[in-house]
């Protein structure tokens, strides 16, 4: 299992948080997801043999959000 914390660009309210959380939860292999509006971050744990970071990136991108690693770079 891998745990990633990412910055979510474009989240402005609780509805956005719910959309991002649901999108991340729907990725195959995800174990847990936490999304913080105040920090504009999401932390998720997943099975690296079932999913890749790119899968999570695509899931939120389809909703109009972008995720970057905490150092500000996409993986």
mmCIF file of C-alpha atoms in Angstrom:
data_model
loop_
_atom_site.group_PDB
_atom_site.id
_atom_site.type_symbol
_atom_site.label_atom_id
_atom_site.label_comp_id
_atom_site.label_asym_id
_atom_site.label_seq_id
_atom_site.Cartn_x
_atom_site.Cartn_y
_atom_site.Cartn_z
ATOM 1 C CA UNK A 1 0.000 0.000 0.000
ATOM 2 C CA UNK A 2 1.088 3.542 -0.809
ATOM 3 C CA UNK A 3 -0.185 6.690 0.898
ATOM 4 C CA UNK A 4 -0.097 9.990 -1.006
ATOM 5 C CA UNK A 5 -0.971 13.497 0.100
ATOM 6 C CA UNK A 6 -1.732 15.912 -2.705
ATOM 7 C CA UNK A 7 -2.792 19.517 -3.150
ATOM 8 C CA UNK A 8 -6.190 19.766 -4.859
ATOM 9 C CA UNK A 9 -6.535 22.843 -7.044
ATOM 10 C CA UNK A 10 -10.040 24.173 -7.639
ATOM 11 C CA UNK A 11 -11.790 23.058 -4.429
ATOM 12 C CA UNK A 12 -13.849 25.917 -3.005
ATOM 13 C CA UNK A 13 -16.639 24.392 -0.912
ATOM 14 C CA UNK A 14 -17.964 21.228 0.730
ATOM 15 C CA UNK A 15 -19.615 20.127 -2.508
ATOM 16 C CA UNK A 16 -16.183 20.126 -4.177
ATOM 17 C CA UNK A 17 -14.767 18.097 -1.280
ATOM 18 C CA UNK A 18 -17.526 15.516 -1.682
ATOM 19 C CA UNK A 19 -16.949 15.268 -5.448
ATOM 20 C CA UNK A 20 -13.192 14.815 -5.028
ATOM 21 C CA UNK A 21 -13.643 12.262 -2.228
ATOM 22 C CA UNK A 22 -16.092 10.228 -4.312
ATOM 23 C CA UNK A 23 -13.881 10.350 -7.416
ATOM 24 C CA UNK A 24 -10.841 9.155 -5.455
ATOM 25 C CA UNK A 25 -12.880 6.412 -3.740
ATOM 26 C CA UNK A 26 -14.006 5.085 -7.116
ATOM 27 C CA UNK A 27 -10.457 4.346 -8.303
ATOM 28 C CA UNK A 28 -9.815 0.596 -8.259
ATOM 29 C CA UNK A 29 -7.457 -0.421 -5.441
ATOM 30 C CA UNK A 30 -8.116 2.547 -3.142
ATOM 31 C CA UNK A 31 -8.154 1.716 0.567
ATOM 32 C CA UNK A 32 -8.921 5.063 2.213
ATOM 33 C CA UNK A 33 -9.466 8.715 1.296
ATOM 34 C CA UNK A 34 -9.461 11.893 3.394
ATOM 35 C CA UNK A 35 -10.082 15.325 1.864
ATOM 36 C CA UNK A 36 -9.573 18.645 3.679
ATOM 37 C CA UNK A 37 -11.156 21.830 2.357
ATOM 38 C CA UNK A 38 -9.255 24.075 4.783
ATOM 39 C CA UNK A 39 -5.892 22.625 3.722
ATOM 40 C CA UNK A 40 -6.975 22.067 0.085
ATOM 41 C CA UNK A 41 -5.408 18.605 0.320
ATOM 42 C CA UNK A 42 -6.368 14.986 -0.124
ATOM 43 C CA UNK A 43 -4.669 11.950 1.378
ATOM 44 C CA UNK A 44 -5.351 8.518 -0.045
ATOM 45 C CA UNK A 45 -3.980 5.022 0.436
ATOM 46 C CA UNK A 46 -4.036 2.538 -2.405
ATOM 47 C CA UNK A 47 -2.673 -0.768 -3.643
ATOM 48 C CA UNK A 48 0.068 0.115 -6.106
ATOM 49 C CA UNK A 49 -0.467 -3.170 -7.962
ATOM 50 C CA UNK A 50 -4.084 -2.178 -8.728
ATOM 51 C CA UNK A 51 -3.781 1.581 -9.392
ATOM 52 C CA UNK A 52 -1.256 4.286 -10.175
ATOM 53 C CA UNK A 53 -1.045 7.940 -9.219
ATOM 54 C CA UNK A 54 -2.112 8.751 -12.784
ATOM 55 C CA UNK A 55 -5.449 6.959 -12.176
ATOM 56 C CA UNK A 56 -6.213 9.333 -9.302
ATOM 57 C CA UNK A 57 -5.035 12.324 -11.295
ATOM 58 C CA UNK A 58 -7.383 11.429 -14.165
ATOM 59 C CA UNK A 59 -10.327 10.795 -11.837
ATOM 60 C CA UNK A 60 -10.240 14.321 -10.397
ATOM 61 C CA UNK A 61 -9.253 15.953 -13.694
ATOM 62 C CA UNK A 62 -12.472 14.644 -15.258
ATOM 63 C CA UNK A 63 -14.354 16.710 -12.646
ATOM 64 C CA UNK A 64 -12.374 19.882 -13.373
ATOM 65 C CA UNK A 65 -9.826 19.696 -10.543
ATOM 66 C CA UNK A 66 -6.069 19.204 -10.618
ATOM 67 C CA UNK A 67 -3.891 17.412 -8.085
ATOM 68 C CA UNK A 68 -0.209 17.963 -7.459
ATOM 69 C CA UNK A 69 2.135 16.365 -4.975
ATOM 70 C CA UNK A 70 2.877 18.460 -1.903
ATOM 71 C CA UNK A 71 6.072 19.760 -3.508
ATOM 72 C CA UNK A 72 3.938 21.171 -6.324
ATOM 73 C CA UNK A 73 4.791 18.759 -9.125
ATOM 74 C CA UNK A 74 2.576 16.275 -10.892
ATOM 75 C CA UNK A 75 3.941 12.741 -10.857
#
